[in-house]
Short mmCIF file of C-alpha atoms in Angstrom, two decimals:
data_model
loop_
_atom_site.label_atom_id
_atom_site.label_comp_id
_atom_site.label_asym_id
_atom_site.label_seq_id
_atom_site.Cartn_x
_atom_site.Cartn_y
_atom_site.Cartn_z
CA UNK A 53 0.00 0.00 0.00
CA UNK A 54 1.37 3.40 -1.01
CA UNK A 55 2.31 5.79 1.76
CA UNK A 56 0.68 9.22 1.68
CA UNK A 57 2.26 12.54 2.64
CA UNK A 58 -0.05 15.42 3.56
CA UNK A 59 1.79 18.70 2.95
CA UNK A 60 0.35 21.35 5.28
CA UNK A 61 -1.46 20.46 8.51
CA UNK A 62 -3.98 23.25 8.88
CA UNK A 63 -7.78 23.20 8.83
CA UNK A 64 -7.75 21.15 5.61
CA UNK A 65 -4.68 18.95 5.87
CA UNK A 66 -5.04 17.63 9.40
CA UNK A 67 -8.56 16.12 9.07
CA UNK A 68 -7.42 14.52 5.81
CA UNK A 69 -4.30 13.07 7.43
CA UNK A 70 -6.36 11.72 10.32
CA UNK A 71 -8.90 9.96 8.10
CA UNK A 72 -6.26 8.37 5.88
CA UNK A 73 -4.18 7.55 8.97
CA UNK A 74 -6.94 5.29 10.23
CA UNK A 75 -6.48 3.03 7.19
CA UNK A 76 -2.94 3.32 5.84
CA UNK A 77 0.53 4.76 6.49
CA UNK A 78 0.47 8.57 6.41
CA UNK A 79 3.07 11.23 7.08
CA UNK A 80 1.69 14.58 8.15
CA UNK A 81 4.23 17.20 7.06
CA UNK A 82 4.40 20.85 8.04
CA UNK A 83 7.30 23.31 8.00
CA UNK A 84 6.07 24.70 11.34
CA UNK A 85 7.95 22.66 13.95
CA UNK A 86 5.74 24.10 16.69
CA UNK A 87 2.68 22.70 14.92
CA UNK A 88 4.32 19.27 14.66
CA UNK A 89 5.17 19.29 18.37
CA UNK A 90 1.59 20.27 19.21
CA UNK A 91 0.14 17.40 17.16
CA UNK A 92 2.68 14.94 18.56
CA UNK A 93 1.39 15.87 22.01
CA UNK A 94 -2.15 14.99 20.90
CA UNK A 95 -3.55 18.52 20.69
CA UNK A 96 -4.97 20.51 17.76
CA UNK A 97 -5.39 24.24 18.46
CA UNK A 98 -7.68 24.66 15.43
CA UNK A 99 -10.17 22.34 17.19
CA UNK A 100 -10.89 20.55 13.90
CA UNK A 101 -9.72 17.26 15.38
CA UNK A 102 -10.38 16.24 18.98
CA UNK A 103 -7.65 14.37 20.93
CA UNK A 104 -9.57 11.10 20.60
CA UNK A 105 -9.72 11.53 16.82
CA UNK A 106 -5.96 12.03 16.66
CA UNK A 107 -5.50 8.82 18.64
CA UNK A 108 -7.68 6.89 16.16
CA UNK A 109 -5.22 7.66 13.34
CA UNK A 110 -2.88 4.86 14.41
CA UNK A 111 -0.84 4.92 11.19
CA UNK A 112 -0.30 8.69 11.16
CA UNK A 113 3.06 10.20 12.05
CA UNK A 114 4.20 13.83 11.92
CA UNK A 115 7.37 15.53 10.73
CA UNK A 116 8.88 18.82 9.63
CA UNK A 117 11.96 17.11 8.17
CA UNK A 118 12.25 16.96 4.37
CA UNK A 119 14.13 13.66 4.51
CA UNK A 120 11.07 11.89 5.94
CA UNK A 121 9.04 12.64 2.81
CA UNK A 122 11.23 10.32 0.73
CA UNK A 123 9.36 7.27 2.04
CA UNK A 124 6.07 8.45 0.46
CA UNK A 125 4.61 7.76 -2.97
CA UNK A 126 1.52 10.00 -2.92
CA UNK A 127 1.79 13.67 -1.96
CA UNK A 128 -1.34 15.68 -1.15
CA UNK A 129 -0.78 19.44 -0.98
CA UNK A 130 -3.15 21.35 1.32
CA UNK A 131 -1.43 24.72 1.78
CA UNK A 132 -3.24 28.10 1.85
CA UNK A 133 -3.86 30.10 -1.32
CA UNK A 134 -4.34 33.71 -0.15
CA UNK A 135 -4.47 37.00 -2.02
CA UNK A 136 -2.07 39.93 -1.59
CA UNK A 137 -2.91 43.50 -0.59
CA UNK A 138 -4.09 44.21 -4.14
CA UNK A 139 -6.34 41.12 -4.12
CA UNK A 140 -4.10 39.28 -6.57
CA UNK A 141 -3.53 35.53 -6.08
CA UNK A 142 -0.49 34.82 -3.93
CA UNK A 143 0.83 31.50 -5.19
CA UNK A 144 3.90 31.56 -2.94
CA UNK A 145 2.77 28.83 -0.51
CA UNK A 146 1.75 26.59 -3.42
CA UNK A 147 5.02 27.15 -5.28
CA UNK A 148 7.10 26.46 -2.15
CA UNK A 149 5.13 23.29 -1.46
CA UNK A 150 5.69 22.18 -5.06
CA UNK A 151 9.42 22.81 -4.65
CA UNK A 152 9.40 20.71 -1.48
CA UNK A 153 7.67 17.84 -3.25
CA UNK A 154 10.02 18.17 -6.22
CA UNK A 155 13.02 17.54 -3.98
CA UNK A 156 11.77 14.12 -2.89
CA UNK A 157 9.72 12.99 -5.89
CA UNK A 158 10.45 9.62 -7.49
CA UNK A 159 9.35 7.95 -10.71
CA UNK A 160 5.75 6.77 -10.53
CA UNK A 161 4.77 9.13 -7.70
CA UNK A 162 1.51 11.11 -7.71
CA UNK A 163 1.02 14.70 -6.51
CA UNK A 164 -2.53 15.73 -5.64
CA UNK A 165 -3.47 19.35 -4.97
CA UNK A 166 -6.39 20.38 -2.75
CA UNK A 167 -5.66 24.10 -2.47
CA UNK A 168 -8.20 26.36 -4.19
CA UNK A 169 -6.79 27.84 -7.40
CA UNK A 170 -7.93 29.22 -10.74
CA UNK A 171 -8.55 26.76 -13.60
CA UNK A 172 -5.23 25.72 -15.08
CA UNK A 173 -3.02 26.58 -12.09
CA UNK A 174 -2.04 22.99 -11.28
CA UNK A 175 -0.67 22.28 -14.75
CA UNK A 176 0.51 25.81 -15.58
CA UNK A 177 2.13 26.82 -12.26
CA UNK A 178 2.74 23.78 -10.07
CA UNK A 179 3.79 21.14 -12.60
CA UNK A 180 6.61 23.24 -14.13
CA UNK A 181 8.02 23.84 -10.63
CA UNK A 182 8.00 20.13 -9.87
CA UNK A 183 9.61 19.30 -13.22
CA UNK A 184 12.35 21.88 -12.72
CA UNK A 185 13.23 20.80 -9.18
CA UNK A 186 12.87 17.04 -9.64
CA UNK A 187 14.24 16.68 -13.17
CA UNK A 188 11.29 14.35 -13.89
CA UNK A 189 8.79 14.62 -16.74
CA UNK A 190 5.08 15.18 -16.16
CA UNK A 191 2.80 12.27 -17.16
CA UNK A 192 5.84 10.17 -17.95
CA UNK A 193 7.77 10.02 -14.67
CA UNK A 194 5.20 11.49 -12.27
CA UNK A 195 1.50 12.33 -12.32
CA UNK A 196 -0.90 14.82 -10.80
CA UNK A 197 -4.43 14.97 -9.48
CA UNK A 198 -6.69 17.68 -8.16
CA UNK A 199 -9.36 17.18 -5.50
CA UNK A 200 -10.52 20.49 -4.05
CA UNK A 201 -11.02 20.77 -0.31
CA UNK A 202 -14.53 21.40 0.96
CA UNK A 203 -13.77 21.73 4.66
CA UNK A 204 -16.04 24.05 6.65
CA UNK A 205 -14.08 25.23 9.74
CA UNK A 206 -16.00 24.73 12.95
CA UNK A 207 -18.73 22.61 11.33
CA UNK A 208 -19.02 19.28 13.16
CA UNK A 209 -21.87 17.97 10.96
CA UNK A 210 -20.63 18.66 7.43
CA UNK A 211 -17.16 17.16 7.74
CA UNK A 212 -14.62 15.63 5.36
CA UNK A 213 -16.25 12.20 5.25
CA UNK A 214 -19.82 13.48 4.78
CA UNK A 215 -19.17 15.94 1.94
CA UNK A 216 -19.00 14.52 -1.57
CA UNK A 217 -15.48 14.89 -2.97
CA UNK A 218 -14.57 16.05 -6.48
CA UNK A 219 -11.61 14.12 -7.91
CA UNK A 220 -9.52 14.29 -11.08
CA UNK A 221 -6.25 13.06 -12.52
CA UNK A 222 -3.76 13.93 -15.25
CA UNK A 223 -4.37 10.61 -17.04
CA UNK A 224 -7.41 8.30 -17.00
CA UNK A 225 -5.49 5.71 -15.00
CA UNK A 226 -4.35 8.27 -12.41
CA UNK A 227 -7.88 9.69 -12.25
CA UNK A 228 -9.09 6.20 -11.32
CA UNK A 229 -6.45 5.86 -8.63
CA UNK A 230 -7.15 9.30 -7.14
CA UNK A 231 -10.88 8.61 -7.15
CA UNK A 232 -10.40 5.27 -5.43
CA UNK A 233 -8.11 6.84 -2.87
CA UNK A 234 -10.71 9.36 -1.72
CA UNK A 235 -13.56 6.86 -1.97
CA UNK A 236 -11.79 4.87 0.74
CA UNK A 237 -12.44 7.60 3.33
CA UNK A 238 -15.35 9.73 2.04
CA UNK A 239 -18.66 8.09 2.97
CA UNK A 240 -20.61 10.54 0.80
CA UNK A 241 -18.76 9.32 -2.28
CA UNK A 242 -16.94 11.15 -5.04
CA UNK A 243 -17.61 13.03 -8.26
CA UNK A 244 -14.97 12.30 -10.87
CA UNK A 245 -14.40 15.37 -13.05
CA UNK A 246 -13.35 14.98 -16.67
CA UNK A 247 -10.12 16.94 -16.17
CA UNK A 248 -8.04 18.78 -13.59
CA UNK A 249 -9.18 22.13 -15.00
CA UNK A 250 -12.84 21.19 -14.62
CA UNK A 251 -12.23 20.20 -10.99
CA UNK A 252 -10.37 23.47 -10.33
CA UNK A 253 -13.16 25.51 -11.90
CA UNK A 254 -15.89 23.65 -9.99
CA UNK A 255 -14.27 24.52 -6.68
CA UNK A 256 -13.65 28.17 -7.38
CA UNK A 257 -17.23 28.81 -8.57
CA UNK A 258 -18.72 27.18 -5.45
CA UNK A 259 -17.51 30.00 -3.27
CA UNK A 260 -17.95 32.66 -5.96
CA UNK A 261 -21.62 31.73 -6.19
CA UNK A 262 -22.05 31.98 -2.42
CA UNK A 263 -20.18 35.30 -2.39
CA UNK A 264 -22.59 36.73 -4.97
CA UNK A 265 -25.66 35.52 -3.11
CA UNK A 266 -24.43 37.16 0.09
CA UNK A 267 -23.58 40.34 -1.83
CA UNK A 268 -27.17 40.45 -3.09
CA UNK A 269 -28.68 40.35 0.40
CA UNK A 270 -26.02 42.77 1.66
CA UNK A 271 -27.10 45.26 -0.97
CA UNK A 272 -30.71 44.65 -0.02
CA UNK A 273 -29.86 45.46 3.60
CA UNK A 274 -28.38 48.81 2.55
CA UNK A 275 -31.52 49.62 0.58
CA UNK A 276 -33.92 48.47 3.31
CA UNK A 277 -32.06 50.48 5.95
CA UNK A 278 -32.75 53.61 3.92
CA UNK A 279 -36.38 52.62 3.48
CA UNK A 280 -36.66 52.04 7.21
CA UNK A 281 -37.62 48.36 7.26
CA UNK A 282 -35.83 45.41 8.83
CA UNK A 283 -33.92 43.19 6.40
CA UNK A 284 -34.38 40.00 8.40
CA UNK A 285 -38.14 40.49 8.52
CA UNK A 286 -38.18 40.94 4.74
CA UNK A 287 -36.05 37.84 4.17
CA UNK A 288 -38.19 35.75 6.49
CA UNK A 289 -41.33 36.86 4.66
CA UNK A 290 -39.77 36.10 1.26
CA UNK A 291 -38.56 32.78 2.63
CA UNK A 292 -42.16 31.61 2.96
CA UNK A 293 -41.86 30.67 -0.73
CA UNK A 294 -40.34 27.20 -1.08
CA UNK A 295 -37.62 28.12 -3.60
CA UNK A 296 -36.37 31.37 -2.04
CA UNK A 297 -32.70 30.92 -1.11
CA UNK A 298 -32.07 31.50 2.63
CA UNK A 299 -29.00 33.71 2.49
CA UNK A 300 -28.33 36.30 5.20
CA UNK A 301 -26.36 39.57 5.05
CA UNK A 302 -23.00 39.79 6.78
CA UNK A 303 -19.30 40.52 6.61
CA UNK A 304 -17.67 37.96 4.32
CA UNK A 305 -14.27 36.86 5.59
CA UNK A 306 -12.38 33.63 5.93
CA UNK A 307 -10.02 31.75 3.66
CA UNK A 308 -12.58 30.79 1.00
CA UNK A 309 -15.60 32.95 0.16
CA UNK A 310 -13.81 36.28 0.56
CA UNK A 311 -10.75 35.11 -1.40
CA UNK A 312 -11.62 32.52 -4.04
CA UNK A 313 -13.52 34.84 -6.42
CA UNK A 314 -10.33 36.82 -6.94
CA UNK A 315 -8.62 33.70 -8.29
CA UNK A 316 -11.32 33.30 -10.92
CA UNK A 317 -11.34 36.98 -11.89
CA UNK A 318 -7.53 36.96 -12.10
CA UNK A 319 -7.63 34.17 -14.66
CA UNK A 320 -10.42 35.86 -16.59
CA UNK A 321 -8.46 39.10 -16.81
CA UNK A 322 -5.37 37.19 -17.97
CA UNK A 323 -7.51 35.97 -20.86
CA UNK A 324 -8.71 39.48 -21.72
CA UNK A 325 -12.12 39.41 -20.06
CA UNK A 326 -12.98 41.83 -17.25
CA UNK A 327 -15.58 40.19 -14.98
CA UNK A 328 -18.35 42.52 -13.89
CA UNK A 329 -20.84 40.61 -11.75
CA UNK A 330 -18.24 38.76 -9.67
CA UNK A 331 -16.18 41.89 -8.92
CA UNK A 332 -19.32 43.90 -8.15
CA UNK A 333 -20.21 41.33 -5.52
CA UNK A 334 -16.71 41.53 -4.08
CA UNK A 335 -16.90 45.32 -3.83
CA UNK A 336 -20.19 45.15 -1.95
CA UNK A 337 -19.00 42.51 0.50
CA UNK A 338 -15.63 44.15 1.11
CA UNK A 339 -17.43 47.38 2.04
CA UNK A 340 -19.75 45.92 4.69
CA UNK A 341 -17.34 46.37 7.61
CA UNK A 342 -17.08 50.09 6.86
CA UNK A 343 -20.84 50.26 6.39
CA UNK A 344 -21.43 48.68 9.80
CA UNK A 345 -18.92 50.95 11.54
CA UNK A 346 -20.36 54.13 10.05
CA UNK A 347 -23.92 53.17 10.95
CA UNK A 348 -22.83 52.52 14.52
CA UNK A 349 -21.03 55.88 14.70
CA UNK A 350 -24.02 57.71 13.22
CA UNK A 351 -26.36 56.32 15.86
CA UNK A 352 -23.91 57.06 18.67
CA UNK A 353 -23.72 60.69 17.55
CA UNK A 354 -27.51 60.88 17.32
CA UNK A 355 -27.67 59.59 20.90
CA UNK A 356 -25.32 62.33 22.09
CA UNK A 357 -22.32 60.05 22.69
CA UNK A 358 -18.94 61.72 22.18
CA UNK A 359 -17.35 59.16 19.88
CA UNK A 360 -13.79 60.45 20.32
CA UNK A 361 -14.04 59.95 24.08
CA UNK A 362 -16.03 56.72 23.94
CA UNK A 363 -15.16 53.08 24.30
CA UNK A 364 -16.75 50.62 21.89
CA UNK A 365 -16.82 46.93 22.69
CA UNK A 366 -16.50 44.47 19.83
CA UNK A 367 -17.53 40.93 20.67
CA UNK A 368 -15.91 38.43 18.33
CA UNK A 369 -12.89 38.59 15.99
CA UNK A 370 -12.92 35.16 14.32
CA UNK A 371 -14.24 35.02 10.76
CA UNK A 372 -17.14 32.76 11.78
CA UNK A 373 -18.84 31.44 14.87
CA UNK A 374 -17.65 28.71 17.19
CA UNK A 375 -14.17 28.27 15.74
CA UNK A 376 -10.79 29.92 16.41
CA UNK A 377 -10.05 30.71 12.74
CA UNK A 378 -9.20 34.41 12.31
CA UNK A 379 -8.00 34.30 8.70
CA UNK A 380 -9.21 37.27 6.64
CA UNK A 381 -11.55 38.38 9.42
CA UNK A 382 -13.54 41.43 8.36
CA UNK A 383 -14.07 42.28 12.01
CA UNK A 384 -10.51 43.59 11.95
CA UNK A 385 -11.54 46.02 9.20
CA UNK A 386 -14.47 47.16 11.32
CA UNK A 387 -12.17 47.78 14.29
CA UNK A 388 -9.81 49.89 12.19
CA UNK A 389 -12.71 51.96 10.87
CA UNK A 390 -13.99 52.64 14.39
CA UNK A 391 -10.51 53.62 15.55
CA UNK A 392 -10.27 56.15 12.72
CA UNK A 393 -13.19 57.97 14.34
CA UNK A 394 -11.12 58.34 17.50
CA UNK A 395 -12.94 55.76 19.59
CA UNK A 396 -11.19 53.36 21.93
CA UNK A 397 -12.06 49.86 20.78
CA UNK A 398 -11.95 46.82 23.06
CA UNK A 399 -12.12 43.46 21.30
CA UNK A 400 -13.03 40.27 23.13
CA UNK A 401 -13.40 36.73 21.82
CA UNK A 402 -13.58 33.48 23.84
CA UNK A 403 -12.50 31.40 20.83
CA UNK A 404 -9.59 33.33 19.34
CA UNK A 405 -5.98 32.96 20.46
CA UNK A 406 -4.71 36.31 21.76
CA UNK A 407 -1.17 35.82 20.44
CA UNK A 408 -2.42 34.97 16.95
CA UNK A 409 -4.76 37.98 16.86
CA UNK A 410 -1.94 40.29 17.99
CA UNK A 411 0.42 38.91 15.35
CA UNK A 412 -2.08 38.96 12.50
CA UNK A 413 -3.92 42.23 13.12
CA UNK A 414 -2.01 44.11 15.83
CA UNK A 415 -5.09 43.91 18.06
CA UNK A 416 -4.77 42.99 21.73
CA UNK A 417 -7.77 41.09 23.04
CA UNK A 418 -9.39 42.68 26.08
CA UNK A 419 -12.25 42.15 28.50
CA UNK A 420 -15.84 43.33 28.24
CA UNK A 421 -17.78 42.69 31.44
CA UNK A 422 -19.56 44.52 34.26
CA UNK A 423 -16.19 45.71 35.60
CA UNK A 424 -14.99 46.79 32.15
CA UNK A 425 -18.01 48.50 30.65
CA UNK A 426 -18.24 50.24 27.29
CA UNK A 427 -20.39 52.95 25.71
CA UNK A 428 -21.73 50.88 22.81
CA UNK A 429 -21.47 47.29 21.61
CA UNK A 430 -20.85 45.44 18.37
CA UNK A 431 -21.74 41.76 18.47
CA UNK A 432 -19.81 40.76 15.38
CA UNK A 433 -19.65 36.96 15.57
CA UNK A 434 -22.39 34.47 16.43
CA UNK A 435 -20.49 32.40 19.00
CA UNK A 436 -22.87 30.33 21.14
CA UNK A 437 -21.66 32.26 24.18
CA UNK A 438 -23.16 35.40 22.64
CA UNK A 439 -26.29 33.72 21.29
CA UNK A 440 -27.10 32.50 24.80
CA UNK A 441 -26.49 35.91 26.38
CA UNK A 442 -29.54 37.70 27.80
CA UNK A 443 -30.26 41.23 26.60
CA UNK A 444 -30.34 42.44 30.20
CA UNK A 445 -26.79 41.17 30.63
CA UNK A 446 -25.70 42.89 27.42
CA UNK A 447 -27.20 46.13 28.69
CA UNK A 448 -25.18 45.80 31.92
CA UNK A 449 -22.02 45.82 29.84
CA UNK A 450 -22.76 49.40 28.72
CA UNK A 451 -22.28 52.49 30.87
CA UNK A 452 -23.83 55.16 28.63
CA UNK A 453 -27.48 56.18 28.95
CA UNK A 454 -28.27 55.48 25.31
CA UNK A 455 -25.93 52.75 24.08
CA UNK A 456 -26.01 51.48 20.52
CA UNK A 457 -26.07 47.76 19.82
CA UNK A 458 -24.77 46.76 16.40
CA UNK A 459 -26.14 43.23 16.13
CA UNK A 460 -24.20 42.23 13.01
CA UNK A 461 -25.41 38.60 12.99
CA UNK A 462 -29.00 39.40 14.03
CA UNK A 463 -28.70 37.22 17.13
CA UNK A 464 -31.25 39.08 19.24
CA UNK A 465 -34.86 40.16 19.04
CA UNK A 466 -34.58 43.77 17.95
CA UNK A 467 -37.73 44.83 19.82
CA UNK A 468 -36.45 43.18 22.98
CA UNK A 469 -33.11 44.95 22.54
CA UNK A 470 -34.87 48.27 22.18
CA UNK A 471 -36.92 47.55 25.31
CA UNK A 472 -33.65 46.82 27.15
CA UNK A 473 -32.48 50.35 26.34
CA UNK A 474 -30.47 49.86 23.15
CA UNK A 475 -30.58 51.75 19.90
CA UNK A 476 -30.31 48.81 17.50
CA UNK A 477 -28.55 48.52 14.18
CA UNK A 478 -28.28 45.31 12.21
CA UNK A 479 -27.79 44.37 8.59
#
């Protein structure tokens, strides 16, 4: 049985390594020695895999040493694919991972990519790197596959084994082998794409479609706010029709939805086509943090609160609820916007790691409680700790006479919040 190497042990790579490690020899590889030590101790700070799950992967070992990769025959690359400050694809992690694989690749080996990319990236960017470093020839000496990740951080229902997996290979025979490989762990089965490019395109449009749907309801929320009606009430009324899609407005962050569309538009522009709908959706969603901040400030001023001398509490910094993932969090953009108005901003989050938040965004996590009260509140993330919080308790966290509550995730009854003494804003 061929030994598998998983390159990159983050939110995507670790669950994959664990599932394969229950059935066959697997090497989990990561250049972060601290991460390897953490996993060797039986702990996963991302909370994607519980200690008992790590123990079940009896054939899984971990390493940060290049030499250890030489014992493997299948390499699965699960590194991040971010964008730079100009929203252009940053292929650096993918290129470095390909260089790493190229140094240990042998004849007959297979390299499978799971990282989200634009159609053509595997064969146009990654393969040439592997060929150059290894000295081997593509589809003669080594082969490739593409099977896009569909991990949902923090979701304990829709997990790796219960989400149907797209597979593909650089030759029909390799496509069969890749498909069989994933079928051995994915209970929901697989969907074999006709080519690597088709598989790449399928992944990138999944999140682009969701991005556009969220952009639509975000734009509706801007319109309805001006009309003076509540967006959630409108969406719930429209949702009484069986085929109305239940999307909700919000700040779109994370490593997928807020990033992947830029990979598709990058490729389109390379080919001479300037996408209009996709980029329009991105502009709307990227602006929602500023929109939320300015609506909060406007209501504070209307309530007679001196913004420059105020303290605003922001509850939640992770990009989604009930997980510690802070990648591309739009809450950080909201904080910066509030600070530009001169307000002191205190950010609290029971899920985020303080050191990681400080390193990534320069924000020091603080405390918001009855002993550390604020003038207004932003509940930015729907952690269960916040969902379960009573409005009376929220009100006790505020010291001003007329605090504003920006309920970004619409967690609370707006009439109840008003009765508790809040001026309420929500998307």
